[in-house]
């Protein structure tokens, strides 16, 4: 143990080594500032658990040696993924070593590692399970029999080294029930299919096609994408996209062959709004961020965790370069040099495909490219909220920020940031190429534009349906989904996923679009439509949603953290305590920082208003 020198001990040593005692002035310098700093550093190294050479070596093998300026702080979550993938968990000894290698406090590493659901911290000699099987318990999967799979699988497996757990929505609602075996998703899962995957893992990854020419706009006013039955879909590869005219608009802008002002005006005139849920006008957002002095950044949200939502995945896994060209166009118009893509961790196949296609794009670029960083989420629904995603991209816990300031001004790393949902950027090329009037020419019931509806539940043909904005749910079910499943009559629907509330079938003629559902206590959000039949109970759907919110609350706000938990307990009673639920709902709406807590009461209020007979109110 190293000696700890205090001012007094230094004085004693000075007296002992001097041949003759001398008076010490109270103003004499006993130790230099550098000596004191060195002493403090020596002390700090002894606090807490110390890293060992083996663990440091194992961490370095994964993250590499530190550059001269040190490991970037924002890569913490990426490094945790590397460790988690390699060791099937996060051993505490590796966390200590990682903190040392990144030169950040262990407390910061630990708080991030324990915040995200896809990380598991293993203490001491604890061992990770050999395999984890996640059974989706989102509403569409619960309706399709997920509880039966959860009950039967452990018995069939009889293997303590295989862990079976319930997991929130994994974005495969059109293929319910869905089960993830490690990073492989089993669509239309049965216990037998899951067992087969465990015994003989399927290593197939998406394959590019140089002959395929997919464009979602070709499917307007038609039933869109047929669900892939478990296997990865072929997608439009880089060369095929280039040969079909892809990246020509982006290249013309970057090479100054076209002016950016008409592009910005086209975005504004099209009426395109943010398609992640908030619905902010896209062109207006570009202009706002453009007005702030640079450098500017872009953050793309592909963390679609809203139960019932899978549209971004469906487009990305078939036509990735249309999205990437939209990103390049936006970057050039707004003046952005670095773009961050935040991709949901559950989309393993999409990540592998996107990594490959980005390499091809960089190897043979159509024009000068901005820096594009692909970042991986870690299973936190809250990171779909834009400021929480920004925090996660910085390598922190995904805690929503207080606003103002808004991220358009003070965003990622404190810089002006253009934040967009995947689908918003996906439509940019078509709008610029075909003109804003093309996009705005679609619509019904007085609404304008196109909407991609993720439809699941008791319909014959679930999937992504590209339909006119303002279509009604009855038209959507009848014209695009083949009607209701046999044996099920239309009873109720969720117009905007977990957050959007629940409406009875009697309100089946409301135009589905931004701002049309608010008078009914609901909203469209990401356009995730979950259809219930007469054998389902709306109160069960509401309870499923509240349990989801309880699980996904980041815990920052007491009203949300405590309110969702208490509401979930109260909603299990045959007759609801409506007075208490009303109080909880109001507090959550009034005092929560972000949309999760503010929207969590929507299913409760919908049941109270439209389905009172289900909760003991006559």
Coordinates of C-alpha atoms in Angstrom, one line a residue:
X1 CA 0.0 0.0 0.0
X2 CA 1.4 3.4 -1.0
X3 CA 2.1 5.9 1.7
X4 CA -0.4 8.7 2.1
X5 CA 1.3 12.0 2.7
X6 CA -0.5 14.7 4.6
X7 CA 0.9 18.2 5.1
X8 CA 1.8 17.2 8.7
X9 CA 3.7 14.1 7.7
X10 CA 5.7 16.1 5.2
X11 CA 6.6 18.6 7.9
X12 CA 7.8 15.7 10.2
X13 CA 10.0 14.3 7.4
X14 CA 11.5 17.7 6.8
X15 CA 12.4 18.0 10.5
X16 CA 13.9 14.4 10.7
X17 CA 16.1 14.9 7.7
X18 CA 17.4 18.4 8.6
X19 CA 20.7 18.4 10.6
X20 CA 19.4 21.3 12.6
X21 CA 15.8 22.2 13.4
X22 CA 14.6 25.3 11.7
X23 CA 11.6 27.4 12.3
X24 CA 8.9 26.9 9.6
X25 CA 7.1 30.0 8.5
X26 CA 3.3 29.6 8.3
X27 CA 3.6 30.8 4.8
X28 CA 6.2 28.3 3.7
X29 CA 5.3 26.0 0.7
X30 CA 5.2 22.5 2.2
X31 CA 4.3 20.7 -1.1
X32 CA 3.8 21.9 -4.7
X33 CA 0.4 21.8 -6.4
X34 CA 1.7 19.0 -8.7
X35 CA 2.7 16.9 -5.6
X36 CA -0.8 17.3 -4.1
X37 CA -2.5 16.4 -7.4
X38 CA -0.3 13.3 -7.7
X39 CA -1.2 12.3 -4.1
X40 CA -4.9 12.7 -4.9
X41 CA -4.6 10.6 -8.0
X42 CA -2.8 7.9 -6.0
X43 CA -5.6 7.9 -3.4
X44 CA -8.3 7.8 -6.0
X45 CA -6.8 4.7 -7.6
X46 CA -7.3 2.8 -4.4
X47 CA -11.0 3.5 -4.0
X48 CA -13.5 0.9 -5.1
X49 CA -12.9 -2.3 -7.0
X50 CA -9.6 -2.4 -8.9
X51 CA -9.3 -3.8 -12.4
X52 CA -7.2 -6.9 -13.1
X53 CA -4.8 -7.5 -16.0
X54 CA -6.8 -10.4 -17.4
X55 CA -10.1 -8.4 -17.6
X56 CA -8.3 -5.4 -19.1
X57 CA -6.8 -7.7 -21.8
X58 CA -10.2 -9.2 -22.6
X59 CA -11.8 -5.7 -22.9
X60 CA -8.9 -4.5 -25.1
X61 CA -9.3 -7.5 -27.4
X62 CA -12.9 -6.2 -28.1
X63 CA -12.6 -2.4 -28.1
X64 CA -9.0 -2.0 -29.2
X65 CA -6.3 0.1 -27.7
X66 CA -7.2 3.6 -26.8
X67 CA -6.3 6.3 -29.4
X68 CA -4.1 9.2 -28.3
X69 CA -7.1 11.3 -27.3
X70 CA -8.7 8.3 -25.4
X71 CA -11.8 6.3 -26.2
X72 CA -14.8 8.5 -27.1
X73 CA -17.3 8.7 -24.3
X74 CA -20.2 8.3 -26.6
X75 CA -19.1 4.8 -27.6
X76 CA -19.8 3.4 -24.1
X77 CA -23.0 1.6 -25.2
X78 CA -21.4 0.2 -28.3
X79 CA -18.6 -1.2 -26.2
X80 CA -21.1 -2.7 -23.8
X81 CA -22.7 -4.4 -26.7
X82 CA -19.4 -5.9 -27.7
X83 CA -18.9 -7.3 -24.3
X84 CA -22.5 -8.5 -24.0
X85 CA -22.3 -10.3 -27.3
X86 CA -18.9 -11.9 -26.6
X87 CA -19.7 -13.0 -23.0
X88 CA -23.5 -13.4 -23.1
X89 CA -23.6 -10.8 -20.3
X90 CA -21.7 -8.0 -18.6
X91 CA -19.4 -9.4 -15.9
X92 CA -18.7 -6.8 -13.3
X93 CA -14.9 -7.3 -13.6
X94 CA -15.3 -6.3 -17.3
X95 CA -17.2 -3.2 -16.3
X96 CA -14.4 -2.1 -14.0
X97 CA -11.9 -2.7 -16.7
X98 CA -14.0 -0.8 -19.2
X99 CA -14.3 2.2 -16.9
X100 CA -10.5 2.2 -16.6
X101 CA -9.9 1.9 -20.3
X102 CA -12.4 4.7 -21.1
X103 CA -11.2 6.8 -18.1
X104 CA -14.7 7.4 -16.8
X105 CA -16.1 6.6 -13.3
X106 CA -17.3 3.1 -12.7
X107 CA -20.6 4.6 -11.5
X108 CA -21.3 5.9 -15.0
X109 CA -20.6 2.6 -16.6
X110 CA -22.7 0.8 -14.1
X111 CA -25.7 3.1 -14.4
X112 CA -25.7 2.8 -18.2
X113 CA -25.3 -1.0 -18.1
X114 CA -28.2 -1.5 -15.7
X115 CA -30.5 1.0 -17.5
X116 CA -31.0 -0.9 -20.7
X117 CA -33.0 -4.1 -20.8
X118 CA -30.7 -6.0 -23.2
X119 CA -27.8 -5.8 -20.9
X120 CA -27.4 -8.1 -17.9
X121 CA -24.8 -7.4 -15.2
X122 CA -23.3 -10.6 -13.8
X123 CA -21.7 -10.3 -10.4
X124 CA -18.7 -12.2 -9.2
X125 CA -18.6 -15.8 -10.5
X126 CA -22.2 -15.7 -11.8
X127 CA -22.6 -17.4 -15.2
X128 CA -24.9 -16.2 -18.0
X129 CA -27.4 -18.6 -19.4
X130 CA -26.2 -20.5 -22.5
X131 CA -29.1 -19.1 -24.5
X132 CA -32.0 -16.7 -23.9
X133 CA -35.3 -17.1 -25.6
X134 CA -37.5 -14.0 -25.6
X135 CA -41.3 -14.5 -26.1
X136 CA -43.0 -11.3 -27.2
X137 CA -45.9 -10.4 -24.9
X138 CA -47.0 -7.4 -26.8
X139 CA -50.8 -7.2 -27.4
X140 CA -50.9 -8.7 -30.9
X141 CA -48.6 -11.6 -29.8
X142 CA -50.7 -12.1 -26.6
X143 CA -53.8 -12.3 -28.7
X144 CA -52.1 -14.9 -30.9
X145 CA -51.2 -17.2 -28.0
X146 CA -47.9 -16.0 -26.6
X147 CA -48.9 -17.0 -23.0
X148 CA -49.2 -20.7 -24.2
X149 CA -45.7 -20.6 -25.6
X150 CA -44.3 -19.0 -22.4
X151 CA -46.0 -21.8 -20.4
X152 CA -45.0 -24.7 -22.6
X153 CA -41.4 -23.9 -23.6
X154 CA -39.6 -24.4 -20.3
X155 CA -41.3 -27.7 -19.8
X156 CA -40.4 -28.9 -23.3
X157 CA -36.8 -27.6 -23.0
X158 CA -36.1 -29.1 -19.6
X159 CA -32.7 -27.3 -19.8
X160 CA -31.8 -24.9 -17.1
X161 CA -29.1 -23.4 -19.3
X162 CA -31.8 -22.1 -21.7
X163 CA -33.7 -19.2 -20.2
X164 CA -37.2 -18.3 -21.4
X165 CA -38.5 -14.9 -20.6
X166 CA -41.3 -12.6 -21.6
X167 CA -40.2 -9.5 -23.6
X168 CA -42.0 -6.4 -24.7
X169 CA -43.0 -5.9 -28.4
X170 CA -40.2 -6.9 -30.8
X171 CA -41.6 -5.3 -33.9
X172 CA -43.1 -8.4 -35.5
X173 CA -46.8 -7.8 -34.8
X174 CA -47.8 -8.8 -38.3
X175 CA -46.2 -12.3 -37.7
X176 CA -47.6 -12.9 -34.2
X177 CA -46.8 -14.7 -32.1
X178 CA -43.1 -13.9 -32.4
X179 CA -40.2 -15.3 -30.4
X180 CA -36.5 -14.3 -30.5
X181 CA -34.0 -17.1 -30.0
X182 CA -30.9 -15.0 -29.2
X183 CA -31.0 -12.7 -32.2
X184 CA -33.0 -14.9 -34.6
X185 CA -36.8 -14.1 -34.7
X186 CA -39.2 -17.0 -35.2
X187 CA -42.4 -15.7 -37.0
X188 CA -45.8 -17.3 -36.3
X189 CA -44.0 -19.2 -33.5
X190 CA -45.0 -22.4 -31.9
X191 CA -43.1 -24.3 -29.2
X192 CA -42.1 -26.8 -31.8
X193 CA -40.6 -24.2 -34.2
X194 CA -38.7 -22.6 -31.3
X195 CA -37.4 -26.0 -30.3
X196 CA -36.2 -26.7 -33.9
X197 CA -34.4 -23.3 -34.0
X198 CA -32.6 -24.1 -30.7
X199 CA -31.5 -27.5 -31.9
X200 CA -30.4 -26.2 -35.4
X201 CA -29.9 -22.4 -35.5
X202 CA -30.8 -20.7 -38.7
X203 CA -27.9 -18.5 -39.8
X204 CA -29.5 -17.0 -42.9
X205 CA -29.1 -13.3 -43.3
X206 CA -30.8 -10.9 -45.8
X207 CA -29.5 -11.1 -49.3
X208 CA -29.3 -8.2 -51.8
X209 CA -30.8 -8.6 -55.2
X210 CA -29.4 -6.8 -58.2
X211 CA -32.6 -7.4 -60.1
X212 CA -35.1 -6.3 -57.6
X213 CA -36.5 -2.8 -57.9
X214 CA -38.8 -2.1 -55.0
X215 CA -40.5 1.2 -54.3
X216 CA -43.2 1.6 -51.7
X217 CA -44.8 4.3 -53.8
X218 CA -45.7 1.7 -56.4
X219 CA -48.1 0.2 -53.8
X220 CA -50.2 3.3 -53.3
X221 CA -53.9 2.5 -52.9
X222 CA -53.1 -1.2 -52.8
X223 CA -52.6 -3.8 -50.1
X224 CA -48.8 -3.4 -49.5
X225 CA -46.3 -5.7 -48.1
X226 CA -47.0 -9.4 -47.7
X227 CA -45.3 -10.5 -44.5
X228 CA -42.2 -12.6 -45.0
X229 CA -42.9 -16.0 -43.4
X230 CA -40.0 -16.1 -41.0
X231 CA -37.1 -15.8 -43.5
X232 CA -35.2 -12.7 -44.3
X233 CA -36.5 -10.7 -47.3
X234 CA -34.5 -10.0 -50.4
X235 CA -33.7 -6.3 -50.7
X236 CA -32.6 -3.8 -53.3
X237 CA -28.9 -3.8 -53.3
X238 CA -26.6 -0.8 -53.9
X239 CA -25.9 -1.5 -57.6
X240 CA -29.5 -2.2 -58.4
X241 CA -30.6 1.0 -56.7
X242 CA -27.9 3.1 -58.6
X243 CA -28.9 1.5 -62.0
X244 CA -32.5 2.5 -61.4
X245 CA -31.5 6.2 -60.9
X246 CA -30.8 6.1 -57.2
X247 CA -28.7 8.8 -55.6
X248 CA -28.9 11.0 -58.7
X249 CA -30.8 13.7 -56.8
X250 CA -28.3 13.6 -53.8
X251 CA -25.3 13.7 -56.2
X252 CA -26.8 16.7 -58.1
X253 CA -27.2 18.6 -54.9
X254 CA -23.8 17.8 -53.5
X255 CA -22.1 18.6 -56.8
X256 CA -23.9 22.0 -57.1
X257 CA -25.8 20.9 -60.2
X258 CA -29.1 21.6 -58.5
X259 CA -30.0 24.2 -55.9
X260 CA -31.2 23.2 -52.5
X261 CA -33.9 25.9 -52.2
X262 CA -36.4 24.1 -54.5
X263 CA -35.9 20.9 -52.5
X264 CA -36.7 22.6 -49.3
X265 CA -39.8 24.3 -50.8
X266 CA -40.9 20.9 -52.2
X267 CA -40.7 19.4 -48.7
X268 CA -42.8 22.2 -47.3
X269 CA -45.4 22.2 -50.0
X270 CA -45.8 18.4 -49.8
X271 CA -47.2 18.6 -46.3
X272 CA -45.0 15.7 -45.2
X273 CA -45.0 15.5 -41.4
X274 CA -42.8 13.5 -39.1
X275 CA -44.0 9.9 -39.3
X276 CA -42.5 8.7 -36.0
X277 CA -45.5 10.0 -34.0
X278 CA -45.2 13.7 -33.3
X279 CA -46.1 14.8 -36.7
X280 CA -44.0 18.0 -36.9
X281 CA -43.9 19.4 -40.5
X282 CA -40.7 18.0 -42.0
X283 CA -39.8 21.0 -44.3
X284 CA -40.3 23.4 -41.4
X285 CA -38.0 21.4 -39.2
X286 CA -35.3 21.5 -42.0
X287 CA -35.6 25.3 -42.1
X288 CA -35.4 25.7 -38.3
X289 CA -32.2 23.6 -38.0
X290 CA -30.7 25.3 -41.1
X291 CA -31.1 28.7 -39.4
X292 CA -28.8 27.8 -36.5
X293 CA -25.1 28.2 -36.9
X294 CA -23.1 25.1 -37.5
X295 CA -21.7 22.6 -37.1
X296 CA -25.0 20.7 -37.3
X297 CA -25.8 17.0 -36.8
X298 CA -28.5 14.6 -37.8
X299 CA -30.0 11.8 -35.6
X300 CA -32.3 9.2 -37.3
X301 CA -34.7 7.3 -35.1
X302 CA -35.2 3.7 -36.2
X303 CA -36.0 2.6 -32.6
X304 CA -39.7 1.9 -33.4
X305 CA -40.7 0.4 -30.0
X306 CA -44.3 1.4 -30.0
X307 CA -46.3 -1.9 -29.7
X308 CA -48.0 -2.6 -32.9
X309 CA -45.5 -0.7 -35.1
X310 CA -43.3 -2.4 -37.7
X311 CA -43.5 -0.1 -40.8
X312 CA -39.9 1.1 -40.6
X313 CA -38.6 -2.4 -40.4
X314 CA -40.7 -3.5 -43.4
X315 CA -39.4 -0.7 -45.6
X316 CA -35.8 -0.9 -44.3
X317 CA -35.4 -4.6 -44.9
X318 CA -36.5 -4.2 -48.5
X319 CA -35.3 -0.8 -49.7
X320 CA -32.5 0.6 -47.6
X321 CA -31.0 2.9 -50.1
X322 CA -34.1 5.0 -50.7
X323 CA -33.9 5.9 -47.0
X324 CA -30.1 6.6 -47.2
X325 CA -30.6 8.9 -50.2
X326 CA -33.2 10.8 -48.3
X327 CA -30.7 11.1 -45.5
X328 CA -28.1 12.5 -47.9
X329 CA -30.5 15.0 -49.4
X330 CA -31.6 16.3 -46.0
X331 CA -27.9 16.5 -44.9
X332 CA -27.0 18.5 -48.0
X333 CA -29.9 20.9 -47.8
X334 CA -29.6 21.6 -44.1
X335 CA -25.8 21.7 -44.1
X336 CA -25.0 18.6 -42.0
X337 CA -21.7 16.8 -42.0
X338 CA -22.3 14.0 -39.5
X339 CA -25.3 11.7 -39.3
X340 CA -26.2 9.2 -36.6
X341 CA -28.6 6.3 -37.3
X342 CA -30.1 4.8 -34.1
X343 CA -31.3 1.3 -34.9
X344 CA -33.4 -0.9 -32.7
X345 CA -31.4 -3.7 -31.2
X346 CA -34.2 -6.2 -32.0
X347 CA -33.6 -5.7 -35.7
X348 CA -30.5 -7.9 -36.0
X349 CA -31.0 -8.7 -39.7
X350 CA -31.6 -5.1 -40.6
X351 CA -28.4 -4.1 -38.8
X352 CA -26.3 -6.7 -40.7
X353 CA -27.8 -5.6 -44.0
X354 CA -27.4 -1.9 -43.3
X355 CA -23.7 -2.3 -42.2
X356 CA -23.0 -4.1 -45.5
X357 CA -24.8 -1.6 -47.7
X358 CA -23.1 1.4 -45.9
X359 CA -19.7 -0.2 -46.7
X360 CA -20.7 -0.5 -50.4
X361 CA -21.9 3.1 -50.4
X362 CA -18.6 4.4 -48.9
X363 CA -16.5 2.2 -51.2
X364 CA -18.1 3.7 -54.4
X365 CA -19.9 6.9 -53.4
X366 CA -22.1 8.7 -55.8
X367 CA -20.9 12.0 -54.3
X368 CA -19.1 13.3 -51.3
X369 CA -20.7 11.8 -48.2
X370 CA -21.2 13.0 -44.8
X371 CA -19.9 10.9 -42.0
X372 CA -22.6 8.3 -41.2
X373 CA -22.5 6.4 -37.8
X374 CA -24.7 3.4 -37.2
X375 CA -25.5 3.0 -33.5
X376 CA -27.3 0.2 -31.8
X377 CA -30.1 0.6 -29.3
X378 CA -30.3 -1.7 -26.3
X379 CA -33.9 -2.5 -25.6
X380 CA -35.3 0.8 -24.1
X381 CA -38.6 2.0 -25.5
X382 CA -38.1 5.4 -24.0
X383 CA -35.2 6.0 -26.5
X384 CA -37.9 6.5 -29.1
X385 CA -38.4 9.9 -27.5
X386 CA -36.1 12.2 -29.4
X387 CA -34.2 13.7 -26.5
X388 CA -33.8 10.3 -24.8
X389 CA -32.4 9.0 -28.1
X390 CA -29.9 11.9 -28.1
X391 CA -28.8 11.0 -24.6
X392 CA -28.4 7.3 -25.6
X393 CA -26.3 8.4 -28.7
X394 CA -24.0 10.2 -26.3
X395 CA -23.5 6.9 -24.4
X396 CA -25.7 7.7 -21.5
X397 CA -28.9 6.5 -19.9
X398 CA -31.9 7.3 -22.1
X399 CA -33.5 9.9 -19.9
X400 CA -35.7 12.5 -21.7
X401 CA -34.5 16.1 -21.3
X402 CA -36.4 19.0 -20.0
X403 CA -37.3 21.5 -22.8
X404 CA -36.6 24.2 -23.8
X405 CA -34.0 24.2 -25.2
X406 CA -35.2 22.0 -28.1
X407 CA -32.8 19.6 -29.8
X408 CA -33.0 21.6 -33.0
X409 CA -30.9 24.2 -31.2
X410 CA -29.2 22.2 -28.5
X411 CA -29.2 18.6 -29.4
X412 CA -26.6 15.9 -29.8
X413 CA -23.3 16.9 -28.2
X414 CA -24.9 20.3 -27.6
X415 CA -25.1 21.1 -31.3
X416 CA -28.1 21.9 -33.5
X417 CA -29.6 18.6 -34.5
X418 CA -32.1 17.5 -37.2
X419 CA -34.0 14.5 -35.8
X420 CA -36.1 12.4 -38.1
X421 CA -37.9 9.1 -38.1
X422 CA -36.8 6.6 -40.7
X423 CA -40.0 6.8 -42.8
X424 CA -39.9 10.5 -43.0
X425 CA -36.6 10.4 -44.8
X426 CA -37.8 7.4 -46.8
X427 CA -40.2 9.6 -48.7
X428 CA -37.8 12.5 -49.5
X429 CA -36.6 11.1 -52.8
X430 CA -40.1 10.4 -54.2
X431 CA -41.3 13.9 -53.1
X432 CA -38.4 15.7 -54.8
X433 CA -38.5 13.5 -57.9
X434 CA -42.2 13.4 -58.5
X435 CA -43.1 16.8 -57.0
X436 CA -44.8 17.8 -53.8
X437 CA -48.2 17.6 -55.5
X438 CA -47.8 13.9 -56.0
X439 CA -47.6 13.3 -52.3
X440 CA -50.4 15.7 -51.4
X441 CA -52.7 14.4 -54.2
X442 CA -53.5 11.3 -52.1
X443 CA -56.0 11.4 -49.3
X444 CA -59.6 10.8 -48.3
X445 CA -62.2 12.7 -46.2
X446 CA -60.5 16.0 -46.7
X447 CA -57.0 14.9 -45.6
X448 CA -53.8 14.9 -47.8
X449 CA -50.9 12.6 -48.1
X450 CA -50.0 9.0 -47.6
X451 CA -49.8 7.0 -44.4
X452 CA -48.1 3.7 -43.8
X453 CA -50.4 1.8 -41.4
X454 CA -49.0 -1.1 -39.4
X455 CA -52.1 -3.3 -39.0
X456 CA -52.2 -6.3 -36.7
X457 CA -54.7 -8.2 -34.6
X458 CA -57.9 -9.9 -35.7
X459 CA -57.6 -9.2 -39.5
X460 CA -57.1 -11.7 -42.2
X461 CA -54.1 -10.0 -43.8
X462 CA -52.0 -8.0 -41.3
X463 CA -49.0 -6.0 -42.5
X464 CA -48.0 -2.6 -43.6
X465 CA -50.7 -0.9 -45.7
X466 CA -49.8 2.2 -47.7
X467 CA -53.1 4.0 -47.8
X468 CA -54.4 7.6 -48.2
X469 CA -54.3 9.8 -45.1
X470 CA -57.8 10.1 -43.8
X471 CA -58.9 6.6 -44.6
X472 CA -61.2 5.1 -41.9
X473 CA -60.4 2.0 -40.0
X474 CA -63.4 0.2 -41.5
X475 CA -62.1 1.0 -45.0
X476 CA -58.6 -0.1 -44.0
X477 CA -59.9 -3.4 -42.7
X478 CA -62.2 -4.1 -45.6
X479 CA -60.1 -2.8 -48.6
X480 CA -56.6 -3.6 -47.4
X481 CA -56.8 -6.4 -44.9
X482 CA -59.3 -8.8 -46.4
X483 CA -61.8 -8.2 -43.6
X484 CA -61.9 -9.7 -40.1
X485 CA -60.6 -13.2 -39.3
X486 CA -63.2 -15.9 -39.4
X487 CA -65.1 -16.2 -36.2
X488 CA -64.2 -12.6 -35.1
X489 CA -66.5 -9.6 -35.4
X490 CA -65.0 -6.1 -35.2
X491 CA -65.2 -4.9 -31.6
X492 CA -62.6 -2.2 -31.0
X493 CA -59.3 -0.8 -32.2
X494 CA -56.1 0.9 -31.1
X495 CA -55.5 3.7 -33.6
X496 CA -52.0 4.6 -32.5
X497 CA -50.3 1.7 -30.7
X498 CA -50.0 1.6 -26.9
X499 CA -50.2 5.3 -26.5
X500 CA -53.0 6.2 -28.8
X501 CA -56.0 5.0 -26.8
X502 CA -58.7 2.5 -27.6
X503 CA -61.9 3.1 -29.6
X504 CA -65.1 1.0 -30.1
X505 CA -66.1 -0.3 -33.5
X506 CA -69.0 2.0 -33.5
X507 CA -66.5 4.9 -34.1
X508 CA -65.2 3.2 -37.2
X509 CA -65.7 6.2 -39.5
X510 CA -63.2 8.6 -38.0
X511 CA -60.6 9.7 -40.6
X512 CA -57.2 8.3 -39.6
X513 CA -54.7 11.2 -39.6
X514 CA -53.0 13.7 -37.5
X515 CA -55.3 15.8 -35.4
X516 CA -58.5 13.9 -36.2
X517 CA -58.6 11.6 -33.2
X518 CA -57.9 14.1 -30.4
X519 CA -61.6 15.0 -29.9
X520 CA -62.1 11.3 -29.0
X521 CA -59.2 11.2 -26.5
X522 CA -56.9 9.4 -28.9
X523 CA -54.2 10.1 -31.4
X524 CA -52.7 8.3 -34.4
X525 CA -49.0 8.5 -33.4
X526 CA -47.0 6.1 -35.5
X527 CA -50.2 4.7 -37.2
X528 CA -50.1 1.3 -35.5
X529 CA -53.6 -0.1 -35.8
X530 CA -54.4 -3.1 -33.6
X531 CA -57.8 -4.6 -34.3
X532 CA -59.8 -6.4 -31.6
X533 CA -62.6 -8.9 -32.1
X534 CA -65.7 -9.6 -30.1
X535 CA -64.0 -12.4 -28.2
X536 CA -61.4 -9.9 -26.9
X537 CA -61.8 -7.5 -24.0
X538 CA -60.8 -3.9 -24.4
X539 CA -59.8 -3.8 -20.7
X540 CA -57.4 -6.6 -21.2
X541 CA -55.8 -4.6 -24.0
X542 CA -55.6 -1.6 -21.7
X543 CA -53.9 -3.6 -19.0
X544 CA -51.4 -5.0 -21.4
X545 CA -50.5 -1.5 -22.4
X546 CA -50.2 -0.2 -18.8
X547 CA -47.9 -3.1 -17.9
X548 CA -45.8 -2.2 -20.9
X549 CA -45.6 1.4 -19.7
X550 CA -44.7 0.2 -16.2
X551 CA -41.9 -1.9 -17.6
X552 CA -40.6 0.8 -19.9
X553 CA -40.8 3.8 -17.7
X554 CA -37.3 5.3 -17.3
X555 CA -38.0 6.1 -13.7
X556 CA -37.0 9.8 -13.9
X557 CA -40.5 11.1 -13.1
X558 CA -42.2 9.9 -9.9
X559 CA -45.7 10.3 -11.4
X560 CA -44.8 8.0 -14.3
X561 CA -42.7 5.5 -12.4
X562 CA -45.2 5.1 -9.5
X563 CA -48.3 5.9 -11.4
X564 CA -48.0 3.2 -14.1
X565 CA -47.2 0.6 -11.5
X566 CA -50.1 1.5 -9.3
X567 CA -52.5 1.8 -12.2
X568 CA -51.5 -1.6 -13.5
X569 CA -52.4 -3.1 -10.1
X570 CA -55.7 -1.3 -9.9
X571 CA -56.7 -2.4 -13.4
X572 CA -56.6 -6.0 -12.5
X573 CA -59.7 -5.7 -10.3
X574 CA -63.0 -6.8 -11.7
X575 CA -64.5 -3.4 -10.8
X576 CA -62.0 -0.5 -11.2
X577 CA -61.4 2.1 -8.5
X578 CA -62.1 4.9 -11.0
X579 CA -61.6 7.8 -8.6
X580 CA -58.0 6.7 -7.8
X581 CA -57.3 5.9 -11.4
X582 CA -58.6 9.4 -12.3
X583 CA -56.2 11.0 -9.8
X584 CA -53.3 8.9 -11.1
X585 CA -54.1 9.8 -14.7
X586 CA -54.2 13.5 -14.0
X587 CA -50.9 13.5 -12.1
X588 CA -49.2 11.6 -14.9
X589 CA -50.5 13.9 -17.5
X590 CA -49.6 17.1 -15.6
X591 CA -46.2 16.2 -14.1
X592 CA -44.4 13.8 -16.5
X593 CA -41.5 15.1 -18.5
X594 CA -42.1 13.2 -21.7
X595 CA -44.8 11.6 -23.7
X596 CA -44.6 8.2 -22.1
X597 CA -46.0 9.3 -18.8
X598 CA -48.3 11.9 -20.4
X599 CA -49.9 9.3 -22.8
X600 CA -49.9 6.3 -20.4
X601 CA -53.4 7.2 -19.1
X602 CA -55.0 7.1 -22.6
X603 CA -56.0 3.4 -22.5
X604 CA -57.4 3.9 -19.0
X605 CA -59.5 6.8 -20.0
X606 CA -60.7 5.1 -23.2
X607 CA -62.0 2.2 -21.2
X608 CA -63.7 4.4 -18.7
X609 CA -65.4 6.4 -21.5
X610 CA -66.2 3.8 -24.2
X611 CA -66.2 0.4 -22.4
X612 CA -67.7 1.1 -18.9
X613 CA -69.6 -2.2 -19.0
X614 CA -66.3 -4.1 -18.9
X615 CA -65.2 -2.5 -15.6
X616 CA -68.3 -2.8 -13.5
X617 CA -69.9 0.5 -14.4
X618 CA -73.5 0.1 -15.7

